[in-house]
CSV table of C-alpha atoms in Angstrom, one decimal:
chain,number,residue,atom,x,y,z
C,183,MET,CA,-1.9,-8.3,-25.9
C,184,GLU,CA,-3.4,-5.0,-24.8
C,185,ILE,CA,-4.1,-4.3,-21.1
C,186,ASN,CA,-7.8,-4.5,-20.3
C,187,GLN,CA,-10.0,-5.7,-17.5
C,188,GLN,CA,-9.3,-9.2,-16.1
C,189,CYS,CA,-5.7,-9.5,-17.4
C,190,VAL,CA,-2.5,-9.9,-15.5
C,191,VAL,CA,0.2,-7.3,-16.1
C,192,ALA,CA,3.9,-7.6,-15.0
C,193,LEU,CA,5.2,-4.2,-14.0
C,194,THR,CA,8.5,-2.5,-12.9
C,195,TRP,CA,8.5,1.0,-11.6
C,196,ILE,CA,10.2,4.0,-10.1
C,197,LEU,CA,8.1,5.9,-7.5
C,198,LYS,CA,8.9,9.5,-6.6
C,199,ASP,CA,7.3,12.3,-4.6
C,200,THR,CA,6.4,15.5,-6.4
C,201,LEU,CA,9.8,17.0,-5.5
C,202,GLY,CA,11.5,14.2,-7.4
C,203,GLU,CA,12.8,12.2,-4.4
C,204,GLU,CA,13.0,8.5,-5.2
C,205,LEU,CA,10.7,6.6,-2.8
C,206,ASP,CA,10.8,3.1,-4.3
C,207,VAL,CA,12.3,1.2,-7.2
C,208,LEU,CA,11.0,-2.1,-8.4
C,209,ASP,CA,13.5,-3.7,-10.9
C,210,ASP,CA,12.1,-7.2,-10.9
C,211,PRO,CA,8.7,-7.5,-12.5
C,212,VAL,CA,5.7,-8.2,-10.2
C,213,GLU,CA,2.4,-9.4,-11.6
C,214,PHE,CA,-0.9,-7.6,-10.8
C,215,LEU,CA,-4.5,-8.5,-11.7
C,216,VAL,CA,-6.1,-5.6,-13.6
C,217,GLY,CA,-9.8,-5.5,-12.6
C,218,GLY,CA,-9.1,-7.1,-9.3
C,219,ASP,CA,-7.9,-5.8,-5.9
C,220,ASP,CA,-4.2,-5.5,-6.8
C,221,LEU,CA,-3.9,-1.9,-8.1
C,222,PHE,CA,-5.3,1.5,-7.4
C,223,ALA,CA,-8.1,2.5,-9.8
C,224,ARG,CA,-6.0,5.4,-11.2
C,225,ILE,CA,-3.1,3.1,-12.1
C,226,GLU,CA,-5.5,0.7,-13.8
C,227,GLU,CA,-7.0,3.5,-15.8
C,228,GLY,CA,-3.5,4.7,-16.9
C,229,LEU,CA,-2.5,1.2,-18.0
C,230,GLN,CA,-5.6,0.5,-20.2
C,231,GLY,CA,-4.7,-0.1,-23.8
C,232,HIS,CA,-0.9,-0.4,-23.2
C,233,THR,CA,1.2,-3.4,-24.2
C,234,ALA,CA,4.4,-5.0,-23.1
C,235,GLY,CA,7.3,-2.6,-23.5
C,236,ASP,CA,5.3,0.5,-23.0
C,237,THR,CA,6.1,3.1,-20.3
C,238,VAL,CA,3.4,5.0,-18.4
C,239,ALA,CA,4.0,8.1,-16.3
C,240,LEU,CA,1.2,8.8,-13.7
C,241,HIS,CA,0.7,11.5,-11.1
C,242,LEU,CA,-1.4,10.3,-8.2
C,243,GLU,CA,-2.9,12.7,-5.6
C,244,PRO,CA,-3.1,11.3,-2.1
C,245,GLU,CA,-6.8,10.5,-2.5
C,246,GLU,CA,-6.0,8.4,-5.6
C,247,ALA,CA,-3.3,6.4,-3.6
C,248,PHE,CA,-2.9,6.0,0.1
C,249,GLY,CA,-5.2,8.7,1.2
C,250,ASP,CA,-4.7,11.8,3.3
C,251,TYR,CA,-2.7,11.6,6.5
C,252,GLN,CA,-5.1,11.0,9.4
C,253,ASP,CA,-4.2,12.3,12.9
C,254,LYS,CA,-6.8,9.9,14.3
C,255,LEU,CA,-4.5,7.0,13.4
C,256,LEU,CA,-1.8,8.2,15.9
C,257,PHE,CA,-1.9,6.6,19.3
C,258,LEU,CA,0.1,7.2,22.4
C,259,GLU,CA,0.5,4.0,24.4
C,260,PRO,CA,2.3,3.2,27.6
C,261,ARG,CA,5.9,2.1,27.0
C,262,SER,CA,5.5,-0.7,29.6
C,263,ARG,CA,3.1,-2.6,27.3
C,264,PHE,CA,5.8,-3.2,24.7
C,265,PRO,CA,8.9,-5.4,24.7
C,266,ALA,CA,12.2,-3.9,25.8
C,267,ASP,CA,13.7,-4.3,22.4
C,268,ILE,CA,11.1,-2.3,20.5
C,269,GLU,CA,12.6,0.2,18.0
C,270,GLU,CA,11.4,3.1,16.0
C,271,GLY,CA,10.4,2.0,12.5
C,272,MET,CA,9.2,-1.4,13.6
C,273,THR,CA,5.8,-2.5,12.5
C,274,ILE,CA,3.0,-4.1,14.5
C,275,GLU,CA,-0.2,-5.6,13.2
C,276,GLY,CA,-3.2,-4.0,14.8
C,277,SER,CA,-4.5,-7.5,15.7
C,278,ALA,CA,-1.2,-8.0,17.7
C,279,LEU,CA,-1.4,-4.8,19.8
C,280,PRO,CA,-0.7,-5.5,23.5
C,281,GLU,CA,-3.7,-6.1,25.8
C,282,GLY,CA,-5.0,-2.9,27.2
C,283,SER,CA,-4.1,-0.8,24.1
C,284,ASN,CA,-6.4,2.0,23.1
C,285,PRO,CA,-9.7,0.4,22.1
C,286,ASP,CA,-10.1,3.1,19.4
C,287,ALA,CA,-7.0,1.8,17.6
C,288,PRO,CA,-8.3,-0.2,14.6
C,289,ARG,CA,-7.2,-3.8,14.6
C,290,ASP,CA,-7.1,-4.1,10.8
C,291,VAL,CA,-4.2,-1.6,10.4
C,292,LEU,CA,-0.4,-2.0,10.3
C,293,TYR,CA,1.2,0.4,12.8
C,294,THR,CA,4.6,1.8,12.6
C,295,VAL,CA,6.5,2.7,15.8
C,296,ALA,CA,6.9,6.4,15.1
C,297,GLN,CA,8.6,7.5,18.3
C,298,ILE,CA,9.7,6.0,21.6
C,299,TYR,CA,9.8,8.0,24.8
C,300,PRO,CA,10.8,6.8,28.3
C,301,GLU,CA,7.1,6.4,29.3
C,302,HIS,CA,5.3,6.2,26.0
C,303,VAL,CA,5.3,4.8,22.5
C,304,VAL,CA,3.8,6.6,19.5
C,305,LEU,CA,2.1,4.3,17.0
C,306,ASP,CA,1.2,5.6,13.5
C,307,GLY,CA,-1.5,3.6,11.6
C,308,ASN,CA,-1.1,5.7,8.5
C,309,HIS,CA,0.5,4.2,5.4
C,310,PRO,CA,4.0,5.7,5.1
C,311,LEU,CA,2.9,7.4,1.9
C,312,ALA,CA,-0.4,8.8,3.2
C,313,GLY,CA,-0.8,12.5,2.4
C,314,ILE,CA,1.9,12.4,-0.4
C,315,ALA,CA,1.2,13.1,-4.0
C,316,LEU,CA,3.2,10.6,-6.1
C,317,ARG,CA,4.8,10.3,-9.5
C,318,LEU,CA,4.8,6.7,-10.7
C,319,HIS,CA,6.9,5.7,-13.8
C,320,LEU,CA,5.7,2.3,-14.8
C,321,THR,CA,7.2,-0.1,-17.4
C,322,VAL,CA,4.9,-2.9,-18.7
C,323,GLN,CA,7.1,-6.0,-18.8
C,324,GLY,CA,4.4,-8.4,-19.8
C,325,VAL,CA,0.6,-8.9,-20.3
C,326,ARG,CA,-1.3,-12.2,-20.2
C,327,GLU,CA,-4.8,-13.4,-19.7
C,328,ALA,CA,-5.8,-13.9,-16.1
C,329,THR,CA,-6.6,-17.4,-14.9
C,330,GLU,CA,-10.1,-18.3,-13.5
C,331,GLU,CA,-8.4,-18.8,-10.1
C,332,GLU,CA,-6.8,-15.3,-10.2
C,333,ILE,CA,-10.1,-13.7,-11.2
C,334,GLY,CA,-11.9,-15.6,-8.4
C,335,ARG,CA,-9.4,-14.5,-5.8
C,336,GLY,CA,-9.3,-10.9,-7.1
C,337,THR,CA,-5.5,-11.0,-7.2
C,338,ALA,CA,-2.5,-12.3,-9.2
C,339,GLY,CA,-1.1,-13.6,-6.0
C,340,THR,CA,1.0,-10.7,-4.9
C,341,GLY,CA,-0.5,-10.6,-1.5
C,342,PHE,CA,1.7,-8.0,0.1
C,343,PHE,CA,0.6,-5.5,-2.6
C,344,ARG,CA,-3.0,-6.4,-2.3
C,345,ILE,CA,-5.3,-3.4,-1.8
C,346,GLN,CA,-7.8,-4.1,0.9
C,347,PRO,CA,-10.5,-1.6,1.9
C,348,PRO,CA,-10.8,-1.4,5.7
C,349,ASP,CA,-14.0,-2.3,7.4
C,350,THR,CA,-14.6,1.4,8.3
C,351,GLY,CA,-14.9,2.6,4.7
C,352,GLU,CA,-11.8,4.7,5.1
C,353,HIS,CA,-8.9,4.8,2.6
C,354,PRO,CA,-7.5,1.5,1.4
C,355,LEU,CA,-4.7,-0.3,3.1
C,356,LEU,CA,-1.7,-1.7,1.2
C,357,HIS,CA,-0.7,-5.2,2.5
C-alpha cells in the first residue's frame, strides 16, 4: 500500500542536525496518522507515494519543524517559588507553573529549567529543537489504512508525538 492521506504509517528514524550530530534515533516503529495531527506537513509531503521498506531523507528548516527560537519564551522566575530539589533539564507544564509566575508565560507550553541561580530560575518554553535545521532519515516499516476512530481523533494514538498548534497561532508544540 502506498502512503497517502488518511493512512497510518509505521516509521523508524535517525534525526541529525545539519552538522551531522545525531539528535535522536527511533529503532522501534511508531505509528503516525498521515493527514492528521501527528506529523509536520513537510514530513507528510516527503512520505507521499512511498511504501513499506522505503527510506526517505528530508531536510527541514526550522519553520518546517519546531519553529525559530523565540526569546519571548524565556522567563526569569524567583527561585523561592520552586521546590528545593529542582534541577536543570527538568520540565514543567505551563499549567503547573507556581502561583505568582509571570502572567505572560503561556500555560499551554512545556518549560525546561534552563538554568538555576541562587535567587532565580530560567524557564525556556521553546522546544529543544527550535531554531535548528534538521536532517531526518526515515524508514517506512509499514503502511495500513486508518480506522474511522483514528481519523476522527486526528491521530494514530501516539499522543506524545502529537503536533498541537498553540492557541496563540505561533509555531506548533510537540507533545
